[in-house]
């Protein structure tokens, strides 16, 4: 009967462990892979990631990808501050994580702009290596995020083990 | 002002229109339930997409027959790497027939762009791009892959051997 005395925040946090509302800020080839993982072949709604919301204040999962320059860094910080807390952040691809494809700009910032790492702007929870990563990697990052939000074996693992036995 | 004259009678009923639209959805649902193998969705953690042999995934360091590393620490991959993510420390080997070997071979996987140039630069087929897709990990884990992870991780079952034999290579003067 503990659910009778449960607080509203506890109920919401329990529901949000397996249900994410994404807000995608991505450019370049990583955004194609993110779109691919949301479409029919790699359907990320199976894993609990909802449709892309129209409002960042309703989202709690920020997906970053692509080259982050000074202007985009300001936008990302502005959006992240408005998003619902607790906010999970997934950084996808080598550009957003370390900026290594544009390492000439890291060494010497020029008129073409400069590259900023995602971890310098917002606290990143999950890193997905790759340039760009496969949609499977993006799906496994969501599984890792759910493992971080709720430690222990997930429902999917329990069910697959029960089916195997 | 133009007025569109809507047809009267049967077309005023909205329910047949909704059911006709839903028929497409229901048809797809029944097809997917009865033809599970033709369903285009890949149920990811249980079933995997079959990659081609040329897929560039996580790196593999190949081993010799006795299990030691094939790498000779010639630094060609570290020189050629456009992302500068490979760092090698070389050392002299006790065996006089082996020139050098790497004490530490580290790849910063967050900097790597998976271009495959290290695989092309390697003269002794010591590094390969493997068949596994790129990994996602929680921030704070170890992202710098060392020899244990690159050559002897559990998915490789004790290391991958190259088909090119060392003696054959020496006899051809390579």
mmCIF file of C-alpha atoms in Angstrom:
data_model
loop_
_atom_site.group_PDB
_atom_site.id
_atom_site.type_symbol
_atom_site.label_atom_id
_atom_site.label_comp_id
_atom_site.label_asym_id
_atom_site.label_seq_id
_atom_site.Cartn_x
_atom_site.Cartn_y
_atom_site.Cartn_z
ATOM 1 C CA UNK A 1 0.000 0.000 0.000
ATOM 2 C CA UNK A 2 2.989 2.284 -0.319
ATOM 3 C CA UNK A 3 1.607 3.777 -3.511
ATOM 4 C CA UNK A 4 -1.102 5.501 -1.431
ATOM 5 C CA UNK A 5 1.447 7.614 0.387
ATOM 6 C CA UNK A 6 3.782 8.070 -2.552
ATOM 7 C CA UNK A 7 4.660 11.595 -3.458
ATOM 8 C CA UNK A 8 3.859 13.010 -6.857
ATOM 9 C CA UNK A 9 7.566 13.478 -7.621
ATOM 10 C CA UNK A 10 8.306 9.820 -6.850
ATOM 11 C CA UNK A 11 5.589 8.652 -9.210
ATOM 12 C CA UNK A 12 6.793 10.940 -11.978
ATOM 13 C CA UNK A 13 10.445 9.940 -11.538
ATOM 14 C CA UNK A 14 9.469 6.267 -11.621
ATOM 15 C CA UNK A 15 7.504 6.818 -14.825
ATOM 16 C CA UNK A 16 10.338 8.787 -16.390
ATOM 17 C CA UNK A 17 12.864 5.998 -15.906
ATOM 18 C CA UNK A 18 11.652 4.303 -19.070
ATOM 19 C CA UNK A 19 10.050 7.190 -20.884
ATOM 20 C CA UNK A 20 12.079 9.972 -22.464
ATOM 21 C CA UNK A 21 10.963 13.032 -24.383
ATOM 22 C CA UNK A 22 13.816 13.900 -26.732
ATOM 23 C CA UNK A 23 14.900 17.294 -27.920
ATOM 24 C CA UNK A 24 17.368 16.940 -30.759
ATOM 25 C CA UNK A 25 20.013 19.572 -31.460
ATOM 26 C CA UNK A 26 22.127 18.066 -34.175
ATOM 27 C CA UNK A 27 23.716 19.017 -37.479
ATOM 28 C CA UNK A 28 25.434 17.022 -40.167
ATOM 29 C CA UNK A 29 25.659 13.283 -40.591
ATOM 30 C CA UNK A 30 24.940 12.451 -36.942
ATOM 31 C CA UNK A 31 21.458 13.930 -37.350
ATOM 32 C CA UNK A 32 20.773 11.512 -40.193
ATOM 33 C CA UNK A 33 21.630 8.606 -37.931
ATOM 34 C CA UNK A 34 19.424 10.042 -35.177
ATOM 35 C CA UNK A 35 16.541 10.334 -37.635
ATOM 36 C CA UNK A 36 17.225 6.790 -38.813
ATOM 37 C CA UNK A 37 17.082 5.411 -35.302
ATOM 38 C CA UNK A 38 13.698 7.062 -34.795
ATOM 39 C CA UNK A 39 12.196 5.647 -37.990
ATOM 40 C CA UNK A 40 10.694 2.246 -38.725
ATOM 41 C CA UNK A 41 13.828 0.124 -39.090
ATOM 42 C CA UNK A 42 15.410 1.025 -35.740
ATOM 43 C CA UNK A 43 12.241 2.078 -33.950
ATOM 44 C CA UNK A 44 13.344 3.815 -30.746
ATOM 45 C CA UNK A 45 9.765 4.071 -29.512
ATOM 46 C CA UNK A 46 10.177 0.390 -28.617
ATOM 47 C CA UNK A 47 12.713 1.486 -25.989
ATOM 48 C CA UNK A 48 10.524 4.253 -24.578
ATOM 49 C CA UNK A 49 11.776 7.333 -26.410
ATOM 50 C CA UNK A 50 8.727 9.336 -27.387
ATOM 51 C CA UNK A 51 8.114 11.421 -30.486
ATOM 52 C CA UNK A 52 10.074 14.629 -30.778
ATOM 53 C CA UNK A 53 8.303 17.264 -28.766
ATOM 54 C CA UNK A 54 7.589 20.725 -30.135
ATOM 55 C CA UNK A 55 8.700 22.456 -26.955
ATOM 56 C CA UNK A 56 11.976 22.048 -25.061
ATOM 57 C CA UNK A 57 10.241 22.854 -21.778
ATOM 58 C CA UNK A 58 8.369 19.530 -22.103
ATOM 59 C CA UNK A 59 11.449 17.462 -22.972
ATOM 60 C CA UNK A 60 13.865 15.766 -20.599
ATOM 61 C CA UNK A 61 16.369 14.178 -22.977
ATOM 62 C CA UNK A 62 18.774 16.408 -24.900
ATOM 63 C CA UNK A 63 20.509 14.745 -27.844
ATOM 64 C CA UNK A 64 23.556 16.613 -29.118
ATOM 65 C CA UNK A 65 25.363 15.889 -32.351
ATOM 66 C CA UNK A 66 27.573 17.628 -34.823
ATOM 67 C CA UNK A 67 29.983 20.480 -34.779
ATOM 68 C CA UNK A 68 29.330 22.899 -31.884
ATOM 69 C CA UNK A 69 30.522 26.417 -32.607
ATOM 70 C CA UNK A 70 30.097 29.507 -30.449
ATOM 71 C CA UNK A 71 26.585 30.333 -31.617
ATOM 72 C CA UNK A 72 25.321 26.777 -31.252
ATOM 73 C CA UNK A 73 26.895 26.576 -27.796
ATOM 74 C CA UNK A 74 24.840 29.573 -26.696
ATOM 75 C CA UNK A 75 21.690 28.007 -28.142
ATOM 76 C CA UNK A 76 22.361 24.662 -26.464
ATOM 77 C CA UNK A 77 22.937 26.320 -23.091
ATOM 78 C CA UNK A 78 19.758 28.392 -23.549
ATOM 79 C CA UNK A 79 17.682 25.308 -24.397
ATOM 80 C CA UNK A 80 19.223 23.183 -21.648
ATOM 81 C CA UNK A 81 18.320 25.744 -18.986
ATOM 82 C CA UNK A 82 14.670 25.661 -20.066
ATOM 83 C CA UNK A 83 14.319 21.889 -20.169
ATOM 84 C CA UNK A 84 12.530 19.817 -17.568
ATOM 85 C CA UNK A 85 14.708 18.577 -14.719
ATOM 86 C CA UNK A 86 16.282 16.066 -14.303
ATOM 87 C CA UNK A 87 17.625 16.383 -17.833
ATOM 88 C CA UNK A 88 19.610 13.604 -19.456
ATOM 89 C CA UNK A 89 22.143 14.564 -22.124
ATOM 90 C CA UNK A 90 23.480 12.239 -24.821
ATOM 91 C CA UNK A 91 26.424 13.444 -26.906
ATOM 92 C CA UNK A 92 26.701 11.683 -30.262
ATOM 93 C CA UNK A 93 29.676 11.592 -32.562
ATOM 94 C CA UNK A 94 33.280 12.701 -32.441
ATOM 95 C CA UNK A 95 32.482 16.330 -33.299
ATOM 96 C CA UNK A 96 30.249 16.957 -30.306
ATOM 97 C CA UNK A 97 32.342 14.890 -27.892
ATOM 98 C CA UNK A 98 35.874 16.022 -28.674
ATOM 99 C CA UNK A 99 35.790 18.012 -31.915
ATOM 100 C CA UNK A 100 38.510 15.831 -33.376
ATOM 101 C CA UNK A 101 37.406 16.025 -37.058
ATOM 102 C CA UNK A 102 37.988 19.772 -36.745
ATOM 103 C CA UNK A 103 41.108 19.503 -34.650
ATOM 104 C CA UNK A 104 42.863 22.164 -36.701
ATOM 105 C CA UNK A 105 40.323 24.597 -35.278
ATOM 106 C CA UNK A 106 40.909 23.304 -31.746
ATOM 107 C CA UNK A 107 44.639 23.918 -32.022
ATOM 108 C CA UNK A 108 44.272 27.361 -33.573
ATOM 109 C CA UNK A 109 40.852 29.061 -33.609
ATOM 110 C CA UNK A 110 40.586 31.035 -36.822
ATOM 111 C CA UNK A 111 38.062 33.069 -38.779
ATOM 112 C CA UNK A 112 36.213 29.848 -39.576
ATOM 113 C CA UNK A 113 35.131 29.611 -35.973
ATOM 114 C CA UNK A 114 36.058 27.434 -33.067
ATOM 115 C CA UNK A 115 34.996 24.034 -31.819
ATOM 116 C CA UNK A 116 33.569 23.585 -28.332
ATOM 117 C CA UNK A 117 33.219 20.248 -26.581
ATOM 118 C CA UNK A 118 29.751 19.283 -25.362
ATOM 119 C CA UNK A 119 31.023 18.624 -21.836
ATOM 120 C CA UNK A 120 32.176 22.243 -21.558
ATOM 121 C CA UNK A 121 28.594 23.488 -22.022
ATOM 122 C CA UNK A 122 26.277 20.964 -20.388
ATOM 123 C CA UNK A 123 26.856 17.905 -18.144
ATOM 124 C CA UNK A 124 26.891 14.920 -20.494
ATOM 125 C CA UNK A 125 25.549 11.576 -19.249
ATOM 126 C CA UNK A 126 26.202 9.214 -22.159
ATOM 127 C CA UNK A 127 28.914 9.391 -24.808
ATOM 128 C CA UNK A 128 28.413 7.610 -28.134
ATOM 129 C CA UNK A 129 31.695 7.228 -29.995
ATOM 130 C CA UNK A 130 31.728 7.051 -33.768
ATOM 131 C CA UNK A 131 31.793 9.291 -36.790
ATOM 132 C CA UNK A 132 28.852 8.945 -37.193
ATOM 133 C CA UNK A 133 27.795 6.058 -34.947
ATOM 134 C CA UNK A 134 25.431 3.377 -36.229
ATOM 135 C CA UNK A 135 21.772 3.598 -35.146
ATOM 136 C CA UNK A 136 22.425 0.524 -32.988
ATOM 137 C CA UNK A 137 24.920 2.576 -30.991
ATOM 138 C CA UNK A 138 22.311 5.283 -30.429
ATOM 139 C CA UNK A 139 19.775 2.681 -29.305
ATOM 140 C CA UNK A 140 22.335 1.117 -26.953
ATOM 141 C CA UNK A 141 23.030 4.584 -25.512
ATOM 142 C CA UNK A 142 19.358 4.798 -24.567
ATOM 143 C CA UNK A 143 19.600 1.378 -22.912
ATOM 144 C CA UNK A 144 22.698 2.606 -21.017
ATOM 145 C CA UNK A 145 20.784 5.707 -19.937
ATOM 146 C CA UNK A 146 17.932 3.584 -18.575
ATOM 147 C CA UNK A 147 20.511 1.452 -16.760
ATOM 148 C CA UNK A 148 21.947 4.603 -15.210
ATOM 149 C CA UNK A 149 18.514 5.897 -14.150
ATOM 150 C CA UNK A 150 17.478 2.531 -12.693
ATOM 151 C CA UNK A 151 20.376 0.283 -11.616
ATOM 152 C CA UNK A 152 19.956 -3.457 -11.757
ATOM 153 C CA UNK A 153 18.526 -5.775 -14.412
ATOM 154 C CA UNK A 154 15.970 -4.136 -16.669
ATOM 155 C CA UNK A 155 12.542 -5.539 -17.470
ATOM 156 C CA UNK A 156 13.789 -6.475 -20.937
ATOM 157 C CA UNK A 157 16.672 -8.559 -19.536
ATOM 158 C CA UNK A 158 14.439 -10.245 -16.954
ATOM 159 C CA UNK A 159 11.863 -11.100 -19.620
ATOM 160 C CA UNK A 160 14.410 -12.414 -22.127
ATOM 161 C CA UNK A 161 16.017 -14.608 -19.432
ATOM 162 C CA UNK A 162 12.628 -15.954 -18.405
ATOM 163 C CA UNK A 163 11.807 -16.750 -22.040
ATOM 164 C CA UNK A 164 15.148 -18.508 -22.471
ATOM 165 C CA UNK A 165 14.506 -20.763 -19.461
ATOM 166 C CA UNK B 1 -15.939 34.560 -53.412
ATOM 167 C CA UNK B 2 -15.866 31.016 -54.624
ATOM 168 C CA UNK B 3 -18.113 28.550 -52.916
ATOM 169 C CA UNK B 4 -17.382 24.857 -53.113
ATOM 170 C CA UNK B 5 -20.519 22.759 -53.411
ATOM 171 C CA UNK B 6 -20.060 19.632 -51.352
ATOM 172 C CA UNK B 7 -21.888 16.521 -52.558
ATOM 173 C CA UNK B 8 -24.800 15.583 -50.388
ATOM 174 C CA UNK B 9 -26.056 12.225 -49.298
ATOM 175 C CA UNK B 10 -23.695 9.329 -48.666
ATOM 176 C CA UNK B 11 -20.545 11.437 -48.489
ATOM 177 C CA UNK B 12 -21.777 13.270 -45.403
ATOM 178 C CA UNK B 13 -21.193 10.168 -43.340
ATOM 179 C CA UNK B 14 -17.773 10.419 -41.746
ATOM 180 C CA UNK B 15 -17.619 6.938 -40.244
ATOM 181 C CA UNK B 16 -16.951 5.068 -43.544
ATOM 182 C CA UNK B 17 -14.131 7.509 -44.262
ATOM 183 C CA UNK B 18 -12.500 6.840 -40.907
ATOM 184 C CA UNK B 19 -12.843 3.077 -41.316
ATOM 185 C CA UNK B 20 -11.369 3.226 -44.817
ATOM 186 C CA UNK B 21 -8.403 5.114 -43.452
ATOM 187 C CA UNK B 22 -8.047 2.708 -40.549
ATOM 188 C CA UNK B 23 -8.176 -0.243 -42.949
ATOM 189 C CA UNK B 24 -4.657 0.598 -44.131
ATOM 190 C CA UNK B 25 -3.362 0.646 -40.560
ATOM 191 C CA UNK B 26 -5.181 -2.553 -39.626
ATOM 192 C CA UNK B 27 -3.965 -4.258 -42.806
ATOM 193 C CA UNK B 28 -0.343 -3.403 -41.937
ATOM 194 C CA UNK B 29 -0.857 -4.526 -38.336
ATOM 195 C CA UNK B 30 -2.281 -7.902 -39.338
ATOM 196 C CA UNK B 31 0.443 -8.368 -41.964
ATOM 197 C CA UNK B 32 3.144 -7.627 -39.381
ATOM 198 C CA UNK B 33 1.600 -9.972 -36.836
ATOM 199 C CA UNK B 34 1.308 -12.864 -39.286
ATOM 200 C CA UNK B 35 4.561 -12.285 -41.198
ATOM 201 C CA UNK B 36 7.040 -11.674 -38.386
ATOM 202 C CA UNK B 37 10.089 -12.394 -40.548
ATOM 203 C CA UNK B 38 9.161 -9.817 -43.183
ATOM 204 C CA UNK B 39 8.749 -7.072 -40.577
ATOM 205 C CA UNK B 40 11.197 -4.269 -41.303
ATOM 206 C CA UNK B 41 11.729 -3.261 -37.678
ATOM 207 C CA UNK B 42 14.892 -4.771 -36.171
ATOM 208 C CA UNK B 43 14.308 -5.710 -32.519
ATOM 209 C CA UNK B 44 17.724 -4.319 -31.598
ATOM 210 C CA UNK B 45 19.107 -5.927 -28.424
ATOM 211 C CA UNK B 46 17.816 -9.353 -29.418
ATOM 212 C CA UNK B 47 18.548 -9.355 -33.141
ATOM 213 C CA UNK B 48 21.295 -7.501 -34.992
ATOM 214 C CA UNK B 49 21.613 -6.056 -38.468
ATOM 215 C CA UNK B 50 24.130 -8.130 -40.468
ATOM 216 C CA UNK B 51 27.029 -5.852 -41.350
ATOM 217 C CA UNK B 52 29.212 -6.353 -44.405
ATOM 218 C CA UNK B 53 32.805 -7.544 -44.066
ATOM 219 C CA UNK B 54 34.086 -4.047 -44.810
ATOM 220 C CA UNK B 55 32.288 -2.500 -41.834
ATOM 221 C CA UNK B 56 34.514 -0.197 -39.776
ATOM 222 C CA UNK B 57 33.772 -0.829 -36.136
ATOM 223 C CA UNK B 58 35.838 -1.000 -32.981
ATOM 224 C CA UNK B 59 39.522 -1.716 -33.508
ATOM 225 C CA UNK B 60 41.141 -5.135 -33.170
ATOM 226 C CA UNK B 61 44.845 -5.794 -32.598
ATOM 227 C CA UNK B 62 45.713 -9.138 -34.197
ATOM 228 C CA UNK B 63 47.953 -11.644 -32.401
ATOM 229 C CA UNK B 64 50.577 -14.192 -33.414
ATOM 230 C CA UNK B 65 50.233 -17.935 -32.934
ATOM 231 C CA UNK B 66 51.742 -17.786 -29.443
ATOM 232 C CA UNK B 67 49.291 -15.095 -28.401
ATOM 233 C CA UNK B 68 51.623 -12.102 -28.336
ATOM 234 C CA UNK B 69 50.823 -8.927 -30.267
ATOM 235 C CA UNK B 70 51.592 -8.781 -33.978
ATOM 236 C CA UNK B 71 52.289 -5.055 -33.769
ATOM 237 C CA UNK B 72 55.905 -4.020 -34.294
ATOM 238 C CA UNK B 73 55.476 -0.478 -32.926
ATOM 239 C CA UNK B 74 56.521 1.187 -36.182
ATOM 240 C CA UNK B 75 54.271 4.217 -35.399
ATOM 241 C CA UNK B 76 52.860 4.393 -38.955
ATOM 242 C CA UNK B 77 49.262 4.288 -37.735
ATOM 243 C CA UNK B 78 49.882 6.944 -35.099
ATOM 244 C CA UNK B 79 51.531 9.158 -37.718
ATOM 245 C CA UNK B 80 48.796 8.619 -40.295
ATOM 246 C CA UNK B 81 45.842 9.032 -37.895
ATOM 247 C CA UNK B 82 43.963 12.229 -38.833
ATOM 248 C CA UNK B 83 42.403 12.521 -35.380
ATOM 249 C CA UNK B 84 45.686 11.838 -33.515
ATOM 250 C CA UNK B 85 43.986 9.372 -31.209
ATOM 251 C CA UNK B 86 46.616 6.576 -31.172
ATOM 252 C CA UNK B 87 49.506 6.677 -28.709
ATOM 253 C CA UNK B 88 52.128 3.930 -28.691
ATOM 254 C CA UNK B 89 55.060 3.300 -26.360
ATOM 255 C CA UNK B 90 57.658 0.999 -27.931
ATOM 256 C CA UNK B 91 60.246 -1.163 -26.205
ATOM 257 C CA UNK B 92 62.991 -3.616 -27.129
ATOM 258 C CA UNK B 93 62.083 -7.272 -27.052
ATOM 259 C CA UNK B 94 64.164 -9.991 -25.333
ATOM 260 C CA UNK B 95 63.896 -12.227 -28.404
ATOM 261 C CA UNK B 96 66.550 -11.065 -30.942
ATOM 262 C CA UNK B 97 64.348 -11.977 -33.933
ATOM 263 C CA UNK B 98 61.729 -9.445 -32.808
ATOM 264 C CA UNK B 99 62.799 -5.848 -33.228
ATOM 265 C CA UNK B 100 60.308 -3.853 -31.194
ATOM 266 C CA UNK B 101 57.011 -4.403 -29.510
ATOM 267 C CA UNK B 102 54.490 -2.012 -27.933
ATOM 268 C CA UNK B 103 54.389 -1.789 -24.143
ATOM 269 C CA UNK B 104 51.249 0.295 -24.336
ATOM 270 C CA UNK B 105 48.947 0.822 -27.298
ATOM 271 C CA UNK B 106 46.141 3.216 -26.494
ATOM 272 C CA UNK B 107 43.290 4.493 -28.654
ATOM 273 C CA UNK B 108 41.213 7.399 -27.384
ATOM 274 C CA UNK B 109 37.875 6.187 -28.726
ATOM 275 C CA UNK B 110 36.203 9.569 -28.210
ATOM 276 C CA UNK B 111 38.640 11.199 -30.649
ATOM 277 C CA UNK B 112 38.614 8.365 -33.198
ATOM 278 C CA UNK B 113 36.645 9.044 -36.397
ATOM 279 C CA UNK B 114 36.633 5.391 -37.596
ATOM 280 C CA UNK B 115 38.127 6.298 -40.974
ATOM 281 C CA UNK B 116 40.185 3.100 -41.329
ATOM 282 C CA UNK B 117 43.438 4.845 -42.255
ATOM 283 C CA UNK B 118 45.318 3.017 -39.455
ATOM 284 C CA UNK B 119 44.254 -0.266 -41.030
ATOM 285 C CA UNK B 120 45.513 0.902 -44.441
ATOM 286 C CA UNK B 121 48.779 2.245 -43.065
ATOM 287 C CA UNK B 122 49.703 -0.905 -41.148
ATOM 288 C CA UNK B 123 52.374 -2.928 -43.024
ATOM 289 C CA UNK B 124 52.040 -6.089 -40.921
ATOM 290 C CA UNK B 125 48.229 -6.420 -40.672
ATOM 291 C CA UNK B 126 48.359 -5.767 -36.941
ATOM 292 C CA UNK B 127 45.360 -3.457 -36.560
ATOM 293 C CA UNK B 128 41.959 -3.961 -38.098
ATOM 294 C CA UNK B 129 38.564 -2.348 -37.944
ATOM 295 C CA UNK B 130 36.353 -4.942 -36.326
ATOM 296 C CA UNK B 131 32.790 -6.062 -36.969
ATOM 297 C CA UNK B 132 31.288 -4.607 -33.774
ATOM 298 C CA UNK B 133 29.391 -1.331 -33.854
ATOM 299 C CA UNK B 134 30.688 1.630 -31.903
ATOM 300 C CA UNK B 135 30.035 1.503 -28.181
ATOM 301 C CA UNK B 136 28.025 3.869 -26.032
ATOM 302 C CA UNK B 137 29.094 4.303 -22.428
ATOM 303 C CA UNK B 138 28.253 6.354 -19.357
ATOM 304 C CA UNK B 139 30.416 9.417 -18.768
ATOM 305 C CA UNK B 140 33.269 8.626 -16.397
ATOM 306 C CA UNK B 141 33.994 5.160 -17.749
ATOM 307 C CA UNK B 142 37.294 4.353 -19.391
ATOM 308 C CA UNK B 143 37.243 5.569 -22.976
ATOM 309 C CA UNK B 144 40.965 5.028 -23.631
ATOM 310 C CA UNK B 145 41.202 1.484 -24.950
ATOM 311 C CA UNK B 146 44.392 -0.334 -23.993
ATOM 312 C CA UNK B 147 45.921 -3.611 -25.250
ATOM 313 C CA UNK B 148 43.710 -5.781 -23.042
ATOM 314 C CA UNK B 149 40.588 -4.228 -24.521
ATOM 315 C CA UNK B 150 41.841 -4.046 -28.114
ATOM 316 C CA UNK B 151 43.395 -7.499 -28.485
ATOM 317 C CA UNK B 152 42.007 -9.787 -25.792
ATOM 318 C CA UNK B 153 38.437 -8.605 -25.128
ATOM 319 C CA UNK B 154 35.894 -11.322 -24.502
ATOM 320 C CA UNK B 155 34.174 -10.986 -27.880
ATOM 321 C CA UNK B 156 37.364 -11.980 -29.716
ATOM 322 C CA UNK B 157 37.819 -15.314 -27.866
ATOM 323 C CA UNK B 158 41.542 -15.018 -27.180
ATOM 324 C CA UNK B 159 42.596 -12.850 -30.097
ATOM 325 C CA UNK B 160 42.307 -12.714 -33.884
ATOM 326 C CA UNK B 161 45.124 -14.271 -35.919
ATOM 327 C CA UNK B 162 46.196 -12.887 -39.259
ATOM 328 C CA UNK B 163 46.185 -15.196 -42.261
ATOM 329 C CA UNK B 164 49.464 -13.737 -43.500
ATOM 330 C CA UNK B 165 52.290 -15.890 -42.160
ATOM 331 C CA UNK B 166 55.460 -14.270 -40.850
ATOM 332 C CA UNK B 167 57.891 -16.693 -42.516
ATOM 333 C CA UNK B 168 56.184 -16.339 -45.885
ATOM 334 C CA UNK B 169 56.402 -12.586 -45.512
ATOM 335 C CA UNK B 170 60.153 -12.769 -44.766
ATOM 336 C CA UNK B 171 60.839 -15.089 -47.703
ATOM 337 C CA UNK B 172 59.146 -12.619 -50.060
ATOM 338 C CA UNK B 173 61.237 -9.822 -48.623
ATOM 339 C CA UNK B 174 58.352 -7.767 -47.306
#
